[in-house]
CSV table of C-alpha atoms in Angstrom, one decimal:
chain,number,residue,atom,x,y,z
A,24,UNK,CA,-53.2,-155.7,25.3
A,25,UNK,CA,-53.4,-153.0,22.7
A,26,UNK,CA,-56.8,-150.8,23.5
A,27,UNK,CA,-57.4,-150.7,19.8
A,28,UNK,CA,-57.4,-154.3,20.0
A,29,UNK,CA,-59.3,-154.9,23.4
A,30,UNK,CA,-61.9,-152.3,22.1
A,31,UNK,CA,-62.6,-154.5,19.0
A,32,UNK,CA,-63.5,-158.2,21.1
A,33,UNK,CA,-65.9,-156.4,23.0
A,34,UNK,CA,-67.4,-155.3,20.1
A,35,UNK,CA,-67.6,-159.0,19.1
A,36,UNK,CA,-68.5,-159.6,22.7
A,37,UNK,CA,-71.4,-156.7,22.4
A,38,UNK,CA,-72.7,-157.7,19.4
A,39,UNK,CA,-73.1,-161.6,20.5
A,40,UNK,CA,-74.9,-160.2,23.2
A,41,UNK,CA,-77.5,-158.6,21.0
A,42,UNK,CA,-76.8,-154.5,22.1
A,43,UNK,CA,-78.6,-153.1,18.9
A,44,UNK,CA,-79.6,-149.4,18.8
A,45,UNK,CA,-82.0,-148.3,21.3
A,46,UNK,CA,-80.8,-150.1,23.7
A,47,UNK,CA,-78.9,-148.6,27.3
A,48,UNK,CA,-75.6,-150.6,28.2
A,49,UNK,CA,-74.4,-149.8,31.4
A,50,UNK,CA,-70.5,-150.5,32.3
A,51,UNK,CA,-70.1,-151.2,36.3
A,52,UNK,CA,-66.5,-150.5,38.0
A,53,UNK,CA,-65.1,-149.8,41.2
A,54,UNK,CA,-62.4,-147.6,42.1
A,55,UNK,CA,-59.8,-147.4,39.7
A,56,UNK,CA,-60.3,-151.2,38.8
A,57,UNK,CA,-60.7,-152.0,35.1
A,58,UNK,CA,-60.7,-148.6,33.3
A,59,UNK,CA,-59.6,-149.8,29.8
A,60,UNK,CA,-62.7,-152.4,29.9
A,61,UNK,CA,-65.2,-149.8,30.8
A,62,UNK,CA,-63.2,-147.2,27.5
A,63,UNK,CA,-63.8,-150.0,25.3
A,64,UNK,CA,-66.9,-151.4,25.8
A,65,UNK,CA,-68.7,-147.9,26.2
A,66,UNK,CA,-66.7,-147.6,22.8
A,67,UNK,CA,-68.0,-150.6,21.3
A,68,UNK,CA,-71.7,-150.4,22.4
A,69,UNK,CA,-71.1,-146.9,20.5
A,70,UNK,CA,-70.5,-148.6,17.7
A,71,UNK,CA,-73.6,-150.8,18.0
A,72,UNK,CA,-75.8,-147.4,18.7
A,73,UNK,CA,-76.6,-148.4,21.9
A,74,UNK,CA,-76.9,-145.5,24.6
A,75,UNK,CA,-74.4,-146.2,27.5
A,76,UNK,CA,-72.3,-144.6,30.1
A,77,UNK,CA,-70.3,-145.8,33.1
A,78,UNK,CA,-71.1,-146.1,36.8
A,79,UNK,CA,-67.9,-145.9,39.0
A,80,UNK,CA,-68.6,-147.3,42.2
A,81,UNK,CA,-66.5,-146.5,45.6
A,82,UNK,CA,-63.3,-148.8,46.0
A,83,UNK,CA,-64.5,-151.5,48.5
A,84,UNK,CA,-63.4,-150.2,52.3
A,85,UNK,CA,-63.2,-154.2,53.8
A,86,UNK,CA,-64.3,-157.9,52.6
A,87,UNK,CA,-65.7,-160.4,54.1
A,88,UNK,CA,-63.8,-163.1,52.2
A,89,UNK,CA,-61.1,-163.7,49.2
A,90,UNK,CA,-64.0,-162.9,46.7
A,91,UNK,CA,-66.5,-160.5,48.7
A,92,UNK,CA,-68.9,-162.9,48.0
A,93,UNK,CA,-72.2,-161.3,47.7
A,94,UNK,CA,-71.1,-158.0,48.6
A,95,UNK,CA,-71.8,-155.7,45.5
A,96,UNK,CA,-71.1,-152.2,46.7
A,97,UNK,CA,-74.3,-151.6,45.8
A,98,UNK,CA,-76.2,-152.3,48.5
A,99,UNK,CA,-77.3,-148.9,50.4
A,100,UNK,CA,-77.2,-147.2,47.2
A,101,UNK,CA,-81.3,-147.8,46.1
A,102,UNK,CA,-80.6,-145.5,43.5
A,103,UNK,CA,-77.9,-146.7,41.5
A,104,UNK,CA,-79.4,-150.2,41.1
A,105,UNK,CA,-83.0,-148.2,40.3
A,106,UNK,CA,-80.6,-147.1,37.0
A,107,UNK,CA,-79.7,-150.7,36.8
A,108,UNK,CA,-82.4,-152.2,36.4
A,109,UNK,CA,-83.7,-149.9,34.3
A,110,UNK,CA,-80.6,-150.5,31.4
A,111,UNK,CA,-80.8,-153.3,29.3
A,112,UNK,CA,-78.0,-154.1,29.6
A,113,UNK,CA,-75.1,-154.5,32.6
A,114,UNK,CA,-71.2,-155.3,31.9
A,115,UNK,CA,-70.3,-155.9,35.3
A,116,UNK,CA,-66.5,-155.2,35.6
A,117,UNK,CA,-66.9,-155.9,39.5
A,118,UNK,CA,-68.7,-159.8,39.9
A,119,UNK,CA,-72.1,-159.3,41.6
A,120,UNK,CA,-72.6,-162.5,41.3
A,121,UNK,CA,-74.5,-164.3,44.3
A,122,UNK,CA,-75.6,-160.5,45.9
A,123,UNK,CA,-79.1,-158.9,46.7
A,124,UNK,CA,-78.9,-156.6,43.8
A,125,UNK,CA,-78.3,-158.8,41.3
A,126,UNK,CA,-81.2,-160.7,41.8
A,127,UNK,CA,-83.0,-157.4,41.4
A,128,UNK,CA,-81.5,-156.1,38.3
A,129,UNK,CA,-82.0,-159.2,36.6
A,130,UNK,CA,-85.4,-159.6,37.9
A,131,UNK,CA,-86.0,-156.1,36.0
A,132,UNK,CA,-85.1,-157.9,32.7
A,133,UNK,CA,-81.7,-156.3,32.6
A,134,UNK,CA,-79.0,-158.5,31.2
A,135,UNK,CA,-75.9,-158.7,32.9
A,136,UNK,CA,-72.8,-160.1,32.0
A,137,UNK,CA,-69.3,-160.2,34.1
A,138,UNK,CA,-65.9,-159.1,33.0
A,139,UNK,CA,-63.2,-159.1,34.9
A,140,UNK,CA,-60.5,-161.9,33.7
A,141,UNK,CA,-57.4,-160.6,32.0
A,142,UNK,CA,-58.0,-159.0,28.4
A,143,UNK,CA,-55.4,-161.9,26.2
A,144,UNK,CA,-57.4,-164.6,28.3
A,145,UNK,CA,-61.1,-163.2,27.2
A,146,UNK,CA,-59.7,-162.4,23.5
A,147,UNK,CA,-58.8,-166.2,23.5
A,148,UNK,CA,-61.3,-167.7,25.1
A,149,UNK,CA,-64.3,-165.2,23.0
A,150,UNK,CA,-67.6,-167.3,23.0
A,151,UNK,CA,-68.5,-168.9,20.1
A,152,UNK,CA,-72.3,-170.2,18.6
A,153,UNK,CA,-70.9,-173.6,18.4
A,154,UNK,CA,-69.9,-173.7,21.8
A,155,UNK,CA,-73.0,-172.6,23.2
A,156,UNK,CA,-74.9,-175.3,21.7
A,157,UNK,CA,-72.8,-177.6,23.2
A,158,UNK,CA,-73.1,-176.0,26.7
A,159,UNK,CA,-77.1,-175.9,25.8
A,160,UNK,CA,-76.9,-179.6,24.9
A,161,UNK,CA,-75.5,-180.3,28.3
A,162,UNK,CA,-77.8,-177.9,30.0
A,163,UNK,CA,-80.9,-180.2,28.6
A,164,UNK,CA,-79.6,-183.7,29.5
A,165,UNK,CA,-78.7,-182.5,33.0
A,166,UNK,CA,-82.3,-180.7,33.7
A,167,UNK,CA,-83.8,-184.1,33.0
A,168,UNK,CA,-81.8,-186.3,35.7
A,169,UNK,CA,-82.9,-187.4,38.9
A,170,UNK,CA,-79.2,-188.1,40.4
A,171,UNK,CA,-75.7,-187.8,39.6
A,172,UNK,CA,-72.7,-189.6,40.7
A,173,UNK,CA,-69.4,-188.7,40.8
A,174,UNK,CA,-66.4,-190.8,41.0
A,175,UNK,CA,-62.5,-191.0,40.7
A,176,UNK,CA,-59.2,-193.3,40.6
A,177,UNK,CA,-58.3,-191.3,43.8
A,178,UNK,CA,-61.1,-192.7,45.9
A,179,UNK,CA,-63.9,-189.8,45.3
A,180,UNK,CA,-67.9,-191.9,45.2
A,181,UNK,CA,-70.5,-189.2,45.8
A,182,UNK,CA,-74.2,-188.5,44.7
A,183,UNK,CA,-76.5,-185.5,44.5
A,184,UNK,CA,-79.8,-185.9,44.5
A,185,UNK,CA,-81.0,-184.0,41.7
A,186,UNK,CA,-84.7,-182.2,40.6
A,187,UNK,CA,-84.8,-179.5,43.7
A,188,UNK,CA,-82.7,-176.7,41.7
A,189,UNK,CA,-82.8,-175.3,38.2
A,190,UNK,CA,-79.7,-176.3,35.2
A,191,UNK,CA,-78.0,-173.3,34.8
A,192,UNK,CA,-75.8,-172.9,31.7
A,193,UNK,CA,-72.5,-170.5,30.9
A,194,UNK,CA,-71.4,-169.7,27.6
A,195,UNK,CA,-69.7,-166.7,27.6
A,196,UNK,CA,-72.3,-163.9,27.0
A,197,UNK,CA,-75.4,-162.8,27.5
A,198,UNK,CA,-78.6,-162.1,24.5
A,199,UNK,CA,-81.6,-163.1,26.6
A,200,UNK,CA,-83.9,-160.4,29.4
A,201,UNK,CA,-82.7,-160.9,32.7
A,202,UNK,CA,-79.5,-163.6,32.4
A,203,UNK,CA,-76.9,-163.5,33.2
A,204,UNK,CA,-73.2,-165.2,31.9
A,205,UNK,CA,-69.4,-165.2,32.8
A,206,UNK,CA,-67.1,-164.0,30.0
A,207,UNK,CA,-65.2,-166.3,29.6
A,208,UNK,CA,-66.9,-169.4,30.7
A,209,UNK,CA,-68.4,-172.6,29.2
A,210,UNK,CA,-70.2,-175.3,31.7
A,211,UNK,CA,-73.2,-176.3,33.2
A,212,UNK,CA,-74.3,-176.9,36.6
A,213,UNK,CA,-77.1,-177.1,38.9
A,214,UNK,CA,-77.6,-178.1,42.9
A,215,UNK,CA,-77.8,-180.9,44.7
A,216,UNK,CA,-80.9,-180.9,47.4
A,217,UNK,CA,-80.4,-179.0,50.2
A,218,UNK,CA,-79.6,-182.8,52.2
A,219,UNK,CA,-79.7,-185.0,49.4
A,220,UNK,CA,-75.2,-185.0,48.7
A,221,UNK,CA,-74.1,-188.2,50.6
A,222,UNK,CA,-70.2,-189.9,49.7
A,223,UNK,CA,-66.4,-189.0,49.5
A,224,UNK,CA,-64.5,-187.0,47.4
A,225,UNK,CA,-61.1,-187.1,47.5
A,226,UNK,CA,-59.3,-184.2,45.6
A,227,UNK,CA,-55.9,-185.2,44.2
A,228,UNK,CA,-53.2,-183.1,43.7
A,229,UNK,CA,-54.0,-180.9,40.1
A,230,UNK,CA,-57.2,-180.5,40.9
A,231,UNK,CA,-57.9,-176.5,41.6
A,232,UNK,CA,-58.6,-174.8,44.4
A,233,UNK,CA,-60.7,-171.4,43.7
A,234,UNK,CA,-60.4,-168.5,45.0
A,235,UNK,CA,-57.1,-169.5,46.4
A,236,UNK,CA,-56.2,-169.6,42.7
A,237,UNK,CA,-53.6,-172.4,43.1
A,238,UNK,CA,-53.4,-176.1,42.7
A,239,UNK,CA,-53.8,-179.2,45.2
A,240,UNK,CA,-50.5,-180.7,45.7
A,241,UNK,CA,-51.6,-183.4,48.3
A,242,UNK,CA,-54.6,-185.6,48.6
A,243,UNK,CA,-57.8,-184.3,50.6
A,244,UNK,CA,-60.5,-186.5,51.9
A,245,UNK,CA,-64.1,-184.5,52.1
A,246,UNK,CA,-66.8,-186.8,54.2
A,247,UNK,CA,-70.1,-185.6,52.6
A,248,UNK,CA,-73.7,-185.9,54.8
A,249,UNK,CA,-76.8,-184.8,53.7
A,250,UNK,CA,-75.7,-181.7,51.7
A,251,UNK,CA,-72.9,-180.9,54.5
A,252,UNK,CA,-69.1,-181.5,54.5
A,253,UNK,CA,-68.6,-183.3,58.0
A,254,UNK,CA,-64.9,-183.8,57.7
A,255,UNK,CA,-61.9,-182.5,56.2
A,256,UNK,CA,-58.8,-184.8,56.0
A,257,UNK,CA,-55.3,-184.4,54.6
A,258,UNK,CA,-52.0,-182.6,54.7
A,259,UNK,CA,-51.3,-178.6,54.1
A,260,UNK,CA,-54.2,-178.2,51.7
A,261,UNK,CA,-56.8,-179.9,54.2
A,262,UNK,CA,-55.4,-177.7,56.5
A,263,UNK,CA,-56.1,-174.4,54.7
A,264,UNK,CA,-59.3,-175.4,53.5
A,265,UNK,CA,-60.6,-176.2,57.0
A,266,UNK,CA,-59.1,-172.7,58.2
A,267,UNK,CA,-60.2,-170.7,55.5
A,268,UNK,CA,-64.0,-172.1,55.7
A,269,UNK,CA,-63.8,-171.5,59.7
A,270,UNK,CA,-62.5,-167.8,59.4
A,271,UNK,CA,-66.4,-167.6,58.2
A,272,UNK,CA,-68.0,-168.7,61.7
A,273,UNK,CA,-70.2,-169.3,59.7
A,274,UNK,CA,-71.6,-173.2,59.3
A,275,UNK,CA,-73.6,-172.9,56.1
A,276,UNK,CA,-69.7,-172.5,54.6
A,277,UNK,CA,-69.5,-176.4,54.8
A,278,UNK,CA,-73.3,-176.9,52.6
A,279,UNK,CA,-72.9,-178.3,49.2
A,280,UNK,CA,-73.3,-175.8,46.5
A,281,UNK,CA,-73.9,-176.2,42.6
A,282,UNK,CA,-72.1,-179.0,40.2
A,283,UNK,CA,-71.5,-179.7,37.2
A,284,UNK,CA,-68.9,-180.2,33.9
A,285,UNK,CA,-66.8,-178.1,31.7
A,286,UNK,CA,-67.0,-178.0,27.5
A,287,UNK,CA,-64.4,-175.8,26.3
A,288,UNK,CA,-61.7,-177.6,24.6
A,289,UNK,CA,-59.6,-174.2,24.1
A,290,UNK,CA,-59.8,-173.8,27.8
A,291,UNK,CA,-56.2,-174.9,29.5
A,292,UNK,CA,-56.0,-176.5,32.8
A,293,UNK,CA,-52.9,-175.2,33.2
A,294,UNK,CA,-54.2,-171.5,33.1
A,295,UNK,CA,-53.5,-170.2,36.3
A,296,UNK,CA,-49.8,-170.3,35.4
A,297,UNK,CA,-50.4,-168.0,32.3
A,298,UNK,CA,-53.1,-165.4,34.2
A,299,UNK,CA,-52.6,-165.7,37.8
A,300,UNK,CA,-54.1,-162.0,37.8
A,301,UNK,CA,-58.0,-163.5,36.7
A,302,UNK,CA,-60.5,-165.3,38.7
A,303,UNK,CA,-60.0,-168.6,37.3
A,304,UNK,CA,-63.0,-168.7,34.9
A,305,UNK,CA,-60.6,-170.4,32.4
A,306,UNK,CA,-60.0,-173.7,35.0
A,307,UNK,CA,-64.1,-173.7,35.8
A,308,UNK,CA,-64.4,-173.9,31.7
A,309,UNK,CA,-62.0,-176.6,30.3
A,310,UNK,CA,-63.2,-179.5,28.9
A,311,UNK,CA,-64.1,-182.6,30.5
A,312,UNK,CA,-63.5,-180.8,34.6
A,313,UNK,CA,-66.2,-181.6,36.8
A,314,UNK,CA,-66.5,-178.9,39.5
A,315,UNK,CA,-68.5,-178.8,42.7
A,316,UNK,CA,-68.9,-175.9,44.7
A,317,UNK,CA,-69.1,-175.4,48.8
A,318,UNK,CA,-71.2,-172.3,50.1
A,319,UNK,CA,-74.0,-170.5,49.0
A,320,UNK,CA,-76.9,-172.0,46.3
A,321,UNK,CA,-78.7,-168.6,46.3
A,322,UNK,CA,-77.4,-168.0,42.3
A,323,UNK,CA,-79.9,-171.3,42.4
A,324,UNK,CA,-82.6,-170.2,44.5
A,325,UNK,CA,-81.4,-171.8,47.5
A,326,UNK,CA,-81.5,-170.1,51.0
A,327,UNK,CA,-77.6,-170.4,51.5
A,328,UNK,CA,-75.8,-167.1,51.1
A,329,UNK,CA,-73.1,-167.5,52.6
A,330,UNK,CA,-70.1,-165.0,51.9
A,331,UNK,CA,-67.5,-168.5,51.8
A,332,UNK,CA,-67.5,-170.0,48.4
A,333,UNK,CA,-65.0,-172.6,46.8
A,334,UNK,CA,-65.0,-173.5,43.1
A,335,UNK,CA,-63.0,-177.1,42.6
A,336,UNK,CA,-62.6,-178.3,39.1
A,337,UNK,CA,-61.8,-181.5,38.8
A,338,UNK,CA,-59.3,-183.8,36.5
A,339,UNK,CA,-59.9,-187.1,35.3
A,340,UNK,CA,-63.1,-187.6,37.3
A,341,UNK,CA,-66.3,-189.4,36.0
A,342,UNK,CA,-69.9,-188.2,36.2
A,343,UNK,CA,-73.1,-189.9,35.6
A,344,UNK,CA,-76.3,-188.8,35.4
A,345,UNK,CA,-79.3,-191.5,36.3
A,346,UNK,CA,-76.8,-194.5,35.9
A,347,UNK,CA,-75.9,-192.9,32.3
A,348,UNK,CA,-72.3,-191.8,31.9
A,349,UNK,CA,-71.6,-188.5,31.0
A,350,UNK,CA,-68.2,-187.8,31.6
A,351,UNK,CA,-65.9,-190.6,31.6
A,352,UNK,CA,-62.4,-189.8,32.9
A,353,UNK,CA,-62.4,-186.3,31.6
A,354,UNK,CA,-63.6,-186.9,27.7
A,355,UNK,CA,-67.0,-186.6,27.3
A,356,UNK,CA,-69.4,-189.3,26.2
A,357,UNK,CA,-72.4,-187.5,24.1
A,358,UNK,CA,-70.8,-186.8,20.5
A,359,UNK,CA,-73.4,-183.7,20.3
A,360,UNK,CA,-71.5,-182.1,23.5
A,361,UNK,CA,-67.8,-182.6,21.7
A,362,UNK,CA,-66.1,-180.3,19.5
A,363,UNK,CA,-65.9,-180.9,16.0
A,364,UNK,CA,-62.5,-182.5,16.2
A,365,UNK,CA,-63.5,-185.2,19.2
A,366,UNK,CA,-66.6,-186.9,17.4
């Protein structure tokens, strides 16, 4: 993409986010990763006469897994997340999501918001008002259930016992102290208790497999009891699941993590064929998925951190919340959580 052209969404980006003068915006890299996203948005929170520079952390020496989960490159460094938390602002251009020191720079009040998906995908998928009160619609009917049930033609029955963990909600940026959002992005979720997810999901071939970044192209049968995946069955994409969460040695890998839907109709399921480069935010996003999560609840408050992490959105699947359906096959039932054109 054009910089002149990259620089001006995050301007649009910045200014959803509420950068005003007086305000410090802090742009986060590592290594030579992302260098046009930290010129233009230390250009555009210019233009909003914010104060900002850019910390360039060390290129990561080793990774525990596909995504580094929880490993910020901050962590031994006290002083660069003391200058953190003491921005208003953080454009993380490296995913600290589910680490130590995110916690603490959003505990600060700092604001953060990740960056990392290719520039065309965020410039067509820029966050909208509209769609954050659908997302915030969502957000309020799933904070009031007790259970959710999933279910599918393929064979997948499966409930969460709801009302342990907070409703989180992603729209796409970040105007409030101390949250923190996923550009682009546009779901809900929350966590099912710690060993209250009992059923069967069976994952069909379409469905997504994150961060493998690829799609399932045979069935897989997940036994789910009391939070923990017990058994994995299926062909190839069994296989590699089953090897990928065992590379952990780690047994929290097989806990139940966060779940929930996806709300933006602009979002394409077919989207890793078009940015295979991105972290998938665009298959966690489109509308009608529903996406549950193996691995760490910590982003929740939960005591899971574990370093292995799948995100698997969904097709076609149905979701109810309390004995109420929400999502029915993909197409969503409440006309308030629709876009314009679906009500």
């Amino acid at each position: 993409m054009d910089q002149n052209l990259f620089n001006e969404i995050c301007l649009r980006q910045l200014t959803l986010s509420g950068v005003r003068e007086g305000e410090t915006v802090v742009v986060l890299t590592r290594g030579a990763d992302r260098a046009e996203y930290a010129d233009a948005f230390l250009w555009a929170a210019q233009q909003l006469g914010a104060a900002t520079y850019h910390m360039r952390l060390p290129s990561p020496v080793s990774a525990s897994g596909a995504w580094a989960v929880g490993e910020s490159g901050l962590a031994g460094i006290p002083l660069a997340v003391e200058a953190l938390k003491s921005a208003d602002m953080v454009v993380d251009c490296t995913f600290l999501l589910f680490s130590k020191e995110q916690f603490a720079i959003q505990d600060a009040g700092t604001r953060i918001l990740t960056a990392v998906e290719p520039p065309e995908l965020l410039a067509r998928l820029m966050p909208t008002k509209e769609l954050r009160e659908r997302v915030e619609i969502g957000a309020e009917l799933l904070a009031k259930a007790q259970t959710m049930r999933i279910t599918s033609p393929h064979g997948t029955d499966v409930t969460y016992r709801l009302g342990v963990y907070p409703t989180l909600s992603e729209y796409g940026y970040t105007d409030q102290p101390g949250r923190w959002d996923h550009w682009p992005a546009a779901f809900v979720f929350t966590g099912g208790a710690d060993d209250g997810v009992d059923g069967r999901i069976v994952l069909a071939p379409g469905d997504v497999l994150l961060p493998f970044n690829q799609y399932v192209q045979t069935p897989v049968e997940l036994t789910i009891e009391q939070g923990f995946i017990r058994d994995i069955r299926g062909g190839l994409d069994a296989e590699l699941l089953k090897s990928y969460i065992e590379s952990f040695d780690d047994p929290r890998g097989y806990g139940m993590s966060h779940v929930g839907w996806g709300l933006d109709e602009r979002a394409h399921w077919h989207g890793l064929t078009q940015f295979p480069g991105g972290m998938g935010m665009e298959l966690r996003s489109f509308y009608g998925n529903v996406m549950f999560s193996i691995g760490p609840n910590n982003e929740l408050g939960g005591p899971n951190d574990t370093p292995c992490h799948f995100d698997i959105p969904m097709r076609g699947n149905s979701l109810y919340l309390d004995d109420e359906l929400i999502v029915d096959a993909g197409e969503l039932t409440v006309a308030d959580m629709r876009p314009a054109g679906r009500r």
